[in-house]
Short mmCIF file of C-alpha atoms and ligand atoms in Angstrom, two decimals:
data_model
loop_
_atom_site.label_atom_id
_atom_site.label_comp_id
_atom_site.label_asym_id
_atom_site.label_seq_id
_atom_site.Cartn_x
_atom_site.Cartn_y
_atom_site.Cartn_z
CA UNK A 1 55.53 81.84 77.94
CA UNK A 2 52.61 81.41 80.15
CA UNK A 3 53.59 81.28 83.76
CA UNK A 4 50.48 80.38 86.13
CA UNK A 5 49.67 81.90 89.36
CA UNK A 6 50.56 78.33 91.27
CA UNK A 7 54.20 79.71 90.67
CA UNK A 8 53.74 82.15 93.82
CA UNK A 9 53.07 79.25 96.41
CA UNK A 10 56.84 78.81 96.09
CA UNK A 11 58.24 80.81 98.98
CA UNK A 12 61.20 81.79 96.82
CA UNK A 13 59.12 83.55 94.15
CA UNK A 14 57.43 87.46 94.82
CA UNK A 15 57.42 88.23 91.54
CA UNK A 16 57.41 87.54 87.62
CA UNK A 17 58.73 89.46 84.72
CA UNK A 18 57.95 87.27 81.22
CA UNK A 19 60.03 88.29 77.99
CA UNK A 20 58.99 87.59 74.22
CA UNK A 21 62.93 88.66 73.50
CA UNK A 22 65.50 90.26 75.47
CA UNK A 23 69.18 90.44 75.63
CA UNK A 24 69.77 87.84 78.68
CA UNK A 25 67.15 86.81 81.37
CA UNK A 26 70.53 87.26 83.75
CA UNK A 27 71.44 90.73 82.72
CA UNK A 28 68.03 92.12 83.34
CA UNK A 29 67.74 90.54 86.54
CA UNK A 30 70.72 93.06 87.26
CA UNK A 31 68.82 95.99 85.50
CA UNK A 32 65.57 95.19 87.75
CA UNK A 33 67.65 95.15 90.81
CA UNK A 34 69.08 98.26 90.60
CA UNK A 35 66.27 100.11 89.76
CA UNK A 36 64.79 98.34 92.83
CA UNK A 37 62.90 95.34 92.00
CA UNK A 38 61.73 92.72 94.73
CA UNK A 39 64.42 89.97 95.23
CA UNK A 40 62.11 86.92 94.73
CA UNK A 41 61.58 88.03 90.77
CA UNK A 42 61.69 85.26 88.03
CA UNK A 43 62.55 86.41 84.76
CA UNK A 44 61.79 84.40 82.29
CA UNK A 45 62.54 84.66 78.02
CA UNK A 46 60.90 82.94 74.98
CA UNK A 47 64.09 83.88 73.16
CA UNK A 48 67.77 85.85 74.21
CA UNK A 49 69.49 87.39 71.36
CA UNK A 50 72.91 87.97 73.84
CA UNK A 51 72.35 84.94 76.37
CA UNK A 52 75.19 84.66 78.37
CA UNK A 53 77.51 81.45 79.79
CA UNK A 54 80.32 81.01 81.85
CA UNK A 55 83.73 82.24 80.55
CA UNK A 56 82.63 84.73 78.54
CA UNK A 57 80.98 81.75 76.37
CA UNK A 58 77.71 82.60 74.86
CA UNK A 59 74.31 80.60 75.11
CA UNK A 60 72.43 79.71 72.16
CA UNK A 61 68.97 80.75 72.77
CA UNK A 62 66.43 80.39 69.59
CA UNK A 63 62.99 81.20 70.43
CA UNK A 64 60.87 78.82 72.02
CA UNK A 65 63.24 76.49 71.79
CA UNK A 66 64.39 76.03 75.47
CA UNK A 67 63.69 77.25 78.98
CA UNK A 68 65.83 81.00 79.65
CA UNK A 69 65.43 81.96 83.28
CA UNK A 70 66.95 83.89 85.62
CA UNK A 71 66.24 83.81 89.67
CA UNK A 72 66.91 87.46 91.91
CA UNK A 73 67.64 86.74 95.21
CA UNK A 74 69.00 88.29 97.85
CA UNK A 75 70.16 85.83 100.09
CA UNK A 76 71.31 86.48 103.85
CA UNK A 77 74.16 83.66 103.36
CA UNK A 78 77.92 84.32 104.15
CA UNK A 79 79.19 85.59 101.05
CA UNK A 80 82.10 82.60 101.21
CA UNK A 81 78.89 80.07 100.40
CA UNK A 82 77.54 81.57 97.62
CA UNK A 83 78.82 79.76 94.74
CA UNK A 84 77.36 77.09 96.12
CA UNK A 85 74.09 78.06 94.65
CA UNK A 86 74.80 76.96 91.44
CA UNK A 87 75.12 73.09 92.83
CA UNK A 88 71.90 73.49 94.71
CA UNK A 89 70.10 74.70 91.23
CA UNK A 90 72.14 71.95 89.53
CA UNK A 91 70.33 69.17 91.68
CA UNK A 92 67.16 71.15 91.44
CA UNK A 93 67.18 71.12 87.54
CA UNK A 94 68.48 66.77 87.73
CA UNK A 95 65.28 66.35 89.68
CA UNK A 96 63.12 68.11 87.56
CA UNK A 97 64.68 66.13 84.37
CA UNK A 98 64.18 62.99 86.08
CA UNK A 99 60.31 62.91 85.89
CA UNK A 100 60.66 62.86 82.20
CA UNK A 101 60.17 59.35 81.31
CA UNK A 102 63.74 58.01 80.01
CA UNK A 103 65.37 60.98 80.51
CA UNK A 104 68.60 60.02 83.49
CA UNK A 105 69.99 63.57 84.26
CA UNK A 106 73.75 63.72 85.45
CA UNK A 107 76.15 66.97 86.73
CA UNK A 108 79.11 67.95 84.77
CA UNK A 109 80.38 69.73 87.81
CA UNK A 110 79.80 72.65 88.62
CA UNK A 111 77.50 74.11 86.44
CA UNK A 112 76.26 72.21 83.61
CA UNK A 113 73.22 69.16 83.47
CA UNK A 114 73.92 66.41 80.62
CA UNK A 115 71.98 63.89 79.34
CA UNK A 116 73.40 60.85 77.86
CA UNK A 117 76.79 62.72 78.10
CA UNK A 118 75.75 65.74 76.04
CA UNK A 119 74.83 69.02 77.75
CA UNK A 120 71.34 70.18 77.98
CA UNK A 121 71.41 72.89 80.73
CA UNK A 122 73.60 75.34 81.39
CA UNK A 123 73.57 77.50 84.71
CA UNK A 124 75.23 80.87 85.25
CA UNK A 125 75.41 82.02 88.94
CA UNK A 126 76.32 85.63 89.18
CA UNK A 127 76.71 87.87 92.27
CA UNK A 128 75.71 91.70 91.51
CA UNK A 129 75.97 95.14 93.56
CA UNK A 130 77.21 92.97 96.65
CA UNK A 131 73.84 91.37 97.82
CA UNK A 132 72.23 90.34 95.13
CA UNK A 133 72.79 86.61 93.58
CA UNK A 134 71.43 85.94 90.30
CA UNK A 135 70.65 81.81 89.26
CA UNK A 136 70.18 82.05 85.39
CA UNK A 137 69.49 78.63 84.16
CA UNK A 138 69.10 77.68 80.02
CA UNK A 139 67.58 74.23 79.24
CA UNK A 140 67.31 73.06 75.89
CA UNK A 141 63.73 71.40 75.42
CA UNK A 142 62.42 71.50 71.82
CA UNK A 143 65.58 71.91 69.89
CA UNK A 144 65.97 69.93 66.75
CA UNK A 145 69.34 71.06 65.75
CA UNK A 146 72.18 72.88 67.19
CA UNK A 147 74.72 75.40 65.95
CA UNK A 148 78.05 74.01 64.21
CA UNK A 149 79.84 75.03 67.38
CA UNK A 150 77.83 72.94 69.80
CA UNK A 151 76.60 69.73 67.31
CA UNK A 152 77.66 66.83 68.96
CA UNK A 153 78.45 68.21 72.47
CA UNK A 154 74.94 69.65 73.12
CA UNK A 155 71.24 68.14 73.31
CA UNK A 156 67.95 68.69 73.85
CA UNK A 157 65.11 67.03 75.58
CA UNK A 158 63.63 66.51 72.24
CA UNK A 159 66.54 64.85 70.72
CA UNK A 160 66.61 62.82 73.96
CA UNK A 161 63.14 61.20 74.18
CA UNK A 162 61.70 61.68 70.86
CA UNK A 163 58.45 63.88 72.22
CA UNK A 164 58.23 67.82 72.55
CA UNK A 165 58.20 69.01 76.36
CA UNK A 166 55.73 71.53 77.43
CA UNK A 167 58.21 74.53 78.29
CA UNK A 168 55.80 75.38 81.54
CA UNK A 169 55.58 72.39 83.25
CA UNK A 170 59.27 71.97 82.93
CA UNK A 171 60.02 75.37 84.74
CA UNK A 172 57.30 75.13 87.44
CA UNK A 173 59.04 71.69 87.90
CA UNK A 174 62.74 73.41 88.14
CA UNK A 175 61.05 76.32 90.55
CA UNK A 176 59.66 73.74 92.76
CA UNK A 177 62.70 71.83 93.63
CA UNK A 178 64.98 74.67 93.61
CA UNK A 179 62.72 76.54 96.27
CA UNK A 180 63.01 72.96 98.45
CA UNK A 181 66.82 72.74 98.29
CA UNK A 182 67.58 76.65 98.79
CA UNK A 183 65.42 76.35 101.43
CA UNK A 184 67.33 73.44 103.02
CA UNK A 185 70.69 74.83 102.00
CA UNK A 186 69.72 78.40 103.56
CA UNK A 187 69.41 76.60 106.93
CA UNK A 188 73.02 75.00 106.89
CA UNK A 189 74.78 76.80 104.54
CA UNK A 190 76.57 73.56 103.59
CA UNK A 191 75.81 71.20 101.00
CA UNK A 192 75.81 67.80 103.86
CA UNK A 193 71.89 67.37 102.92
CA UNK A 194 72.53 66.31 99.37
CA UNK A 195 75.74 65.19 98.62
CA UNK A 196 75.06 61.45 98.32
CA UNK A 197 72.14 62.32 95.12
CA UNK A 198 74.91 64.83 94.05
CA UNK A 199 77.57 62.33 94.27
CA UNK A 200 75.71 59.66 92.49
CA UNK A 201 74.96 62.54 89.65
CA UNK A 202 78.27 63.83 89.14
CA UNK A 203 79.93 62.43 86.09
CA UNK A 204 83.37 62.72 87.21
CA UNK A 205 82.95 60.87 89.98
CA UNK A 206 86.06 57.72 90.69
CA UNK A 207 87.18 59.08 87.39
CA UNK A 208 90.69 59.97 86.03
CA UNK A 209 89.89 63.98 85.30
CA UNK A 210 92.18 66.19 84.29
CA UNK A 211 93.16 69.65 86.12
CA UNK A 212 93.41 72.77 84.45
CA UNK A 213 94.34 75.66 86.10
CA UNK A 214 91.61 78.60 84.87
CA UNK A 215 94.46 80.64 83.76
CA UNK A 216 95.83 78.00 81.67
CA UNK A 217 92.10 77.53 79.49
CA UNK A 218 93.01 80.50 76.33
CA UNK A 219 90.24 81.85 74.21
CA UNK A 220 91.64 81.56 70.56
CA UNK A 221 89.35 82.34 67.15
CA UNK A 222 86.20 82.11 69.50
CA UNK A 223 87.11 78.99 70.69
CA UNK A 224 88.82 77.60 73.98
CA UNK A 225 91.96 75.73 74.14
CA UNK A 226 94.07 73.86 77.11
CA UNK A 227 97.79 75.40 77.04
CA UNK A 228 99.52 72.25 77.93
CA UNK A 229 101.94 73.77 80.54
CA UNK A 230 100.85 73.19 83.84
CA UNK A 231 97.89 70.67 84.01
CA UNK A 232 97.39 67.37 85.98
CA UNK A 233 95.68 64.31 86.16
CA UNK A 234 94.00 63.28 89.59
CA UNK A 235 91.29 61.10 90.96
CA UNK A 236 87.91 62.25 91.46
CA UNK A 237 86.68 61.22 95.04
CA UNK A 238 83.59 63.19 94.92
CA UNK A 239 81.66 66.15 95.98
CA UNK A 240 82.21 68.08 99.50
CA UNK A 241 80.00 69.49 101.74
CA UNK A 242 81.49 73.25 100.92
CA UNK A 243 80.61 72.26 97.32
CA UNK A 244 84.45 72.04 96.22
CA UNK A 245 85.72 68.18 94.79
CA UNK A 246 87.66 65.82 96.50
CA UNK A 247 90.59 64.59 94.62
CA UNK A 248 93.39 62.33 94.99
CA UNK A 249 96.91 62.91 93.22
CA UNK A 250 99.37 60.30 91.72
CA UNK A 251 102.04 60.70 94.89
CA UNK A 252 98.82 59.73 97.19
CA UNK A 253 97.68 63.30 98.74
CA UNK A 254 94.70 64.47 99.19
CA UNK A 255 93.49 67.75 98.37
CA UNK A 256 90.09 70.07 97.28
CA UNK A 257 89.72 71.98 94.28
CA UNK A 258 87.36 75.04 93.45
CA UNK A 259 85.20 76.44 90.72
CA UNK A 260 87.17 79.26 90.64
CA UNK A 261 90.71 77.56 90.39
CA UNK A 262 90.15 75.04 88.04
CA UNK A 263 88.41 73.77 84.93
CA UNK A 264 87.71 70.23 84.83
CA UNK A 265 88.17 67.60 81.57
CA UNK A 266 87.38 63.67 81.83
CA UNK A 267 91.09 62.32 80.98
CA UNK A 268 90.32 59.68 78.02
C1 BTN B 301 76.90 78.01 80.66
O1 BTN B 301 76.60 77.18 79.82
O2 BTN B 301 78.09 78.31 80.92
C2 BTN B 301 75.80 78.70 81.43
C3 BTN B 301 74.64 79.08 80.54
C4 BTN B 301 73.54 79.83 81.28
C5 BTN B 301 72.45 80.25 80.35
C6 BTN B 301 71.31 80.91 81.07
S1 BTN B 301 69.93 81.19 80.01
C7 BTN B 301 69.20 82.23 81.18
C8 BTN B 301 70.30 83.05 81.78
N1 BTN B 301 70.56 84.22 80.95
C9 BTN B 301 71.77 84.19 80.43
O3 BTN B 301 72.25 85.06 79.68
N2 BTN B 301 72.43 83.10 80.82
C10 BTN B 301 71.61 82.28 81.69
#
């Protein structure tokens, strides 16, 4: 992929490293870090033959196919905020969507974009070596087809309007917004400045969800199943400012939940 110069306005951005192929955008950016590389790089893929998701999950990554990316930074943020990155890049990637014509992006919190109720982006915040914070992001843009194991959950930008997206524009267009709201959320370290767009993008929100506690999600034959023990069904109020959800129990209470605790289903 082409990346143009314009990309170093952003004050985010020192740096560029562009792949034909590599392993995962988000494990080199740890590679290039240690061996000292500026925070500020952008690495960016064509193709990933090991790209990488949350979980242990993999990310399907044909070539030139979809957007693989991977942001270094080294932020000077408590480290207590950090996961909140992923929700800013979230918002960034919505707003980048959004100036497709017909294309209405929503946040299956926290780390994954849909569009029409499939997934098209996937984000994978990692922190490495203690200071360094890693934002890989994987879009699907020109995908015709998916692998058996995603067909029918996942979609592309393709699939979604009919008309192939130029790869480029797309990522200059997630850059740009992302640099606007790290910026922002570097000055607060809270999330106050966009939780009304986030709340009106998050799917779960004044929905029945359902609760399940990370420890009860099993891997079994590749695949990830909910071991019934143990889960619950609350009321999604929304989005806080310290990026964890609001929700509201049968009995009445109130209470937060976190990434980390919890995986989060739509109850049917
Ligand atoms: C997920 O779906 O759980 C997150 C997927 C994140 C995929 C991106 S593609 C660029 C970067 N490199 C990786 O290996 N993963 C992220």
């Amino acid at each position: 992929m082409y990346i143009p110069h314009t990309i170093f306005d952003l004050s985010i951005i020192n740096n560029v490293l562009v792949f034909e192929e590599t392993d995962s955008t988000n494990t080199q950016a740890k590679h290039f870090a240690d061996a000292g590389s500026v925070p500020g790089t952008l690495l960016v893929a064509d193709s990933q033959t090991g790209g990488r998701g949350r979980l242990g999950r993999s990310f399907s990554s044909p070539a030139n196919e979809g957007i693989y990316m991977s942001l270094l930074l080294k932020p000077e943020l408590e480290v207590s905020v950090l996961s909140r990155i992923t929700l800013v890049a979230a918002m960034a990637v919505c707003d980048a969507l959004d100036e497709i014509p017909g294309i209405n992006a929503s946040i299956k919190w926290p780390n994954d974009v849909l569009i029409n109720e499939k997934k098209a982006v996937g984000i994978l915040t990692e922190f490495h070596a203690g200071e360094f914070v890693i934002v890989g992001i994987g879009i699907n843009v020109n995908n015709s087809s998916f692998p058996d194991s995603i067909n029918g959950i996942a979609t592309s930008l393709l699939l979604e309007t009919g008309c192939e997206q130029d790869c480029t524009d797309l990522l200059l267009r997630v850059c740009y917004y992302f640099d606007r709201y790290y910026q922002q959320f570097c000055q607060t370290q809270d999330l106050s400045f966009l939780l009304d767009d986030y709340n009106r993008r998050l799917t779960l929100m004044n929905k029945d969800v359902i609760l399940i506690p990370t420890e009860q999600t099993v891997k079994y034959e590749n695949s990830y199943c909910i071991d019934p023990e143990g889960y619950e069904i609350v009321h999604c109020e929304g989005l806080m400012k310290d990026g964890s959800l609001l929700v509201s129990k049968a009995d009445g209470t109130i209470t937060t939940v976190d990434s980390g605790e919890v995986s989060i289903r739509l109850s049917k």
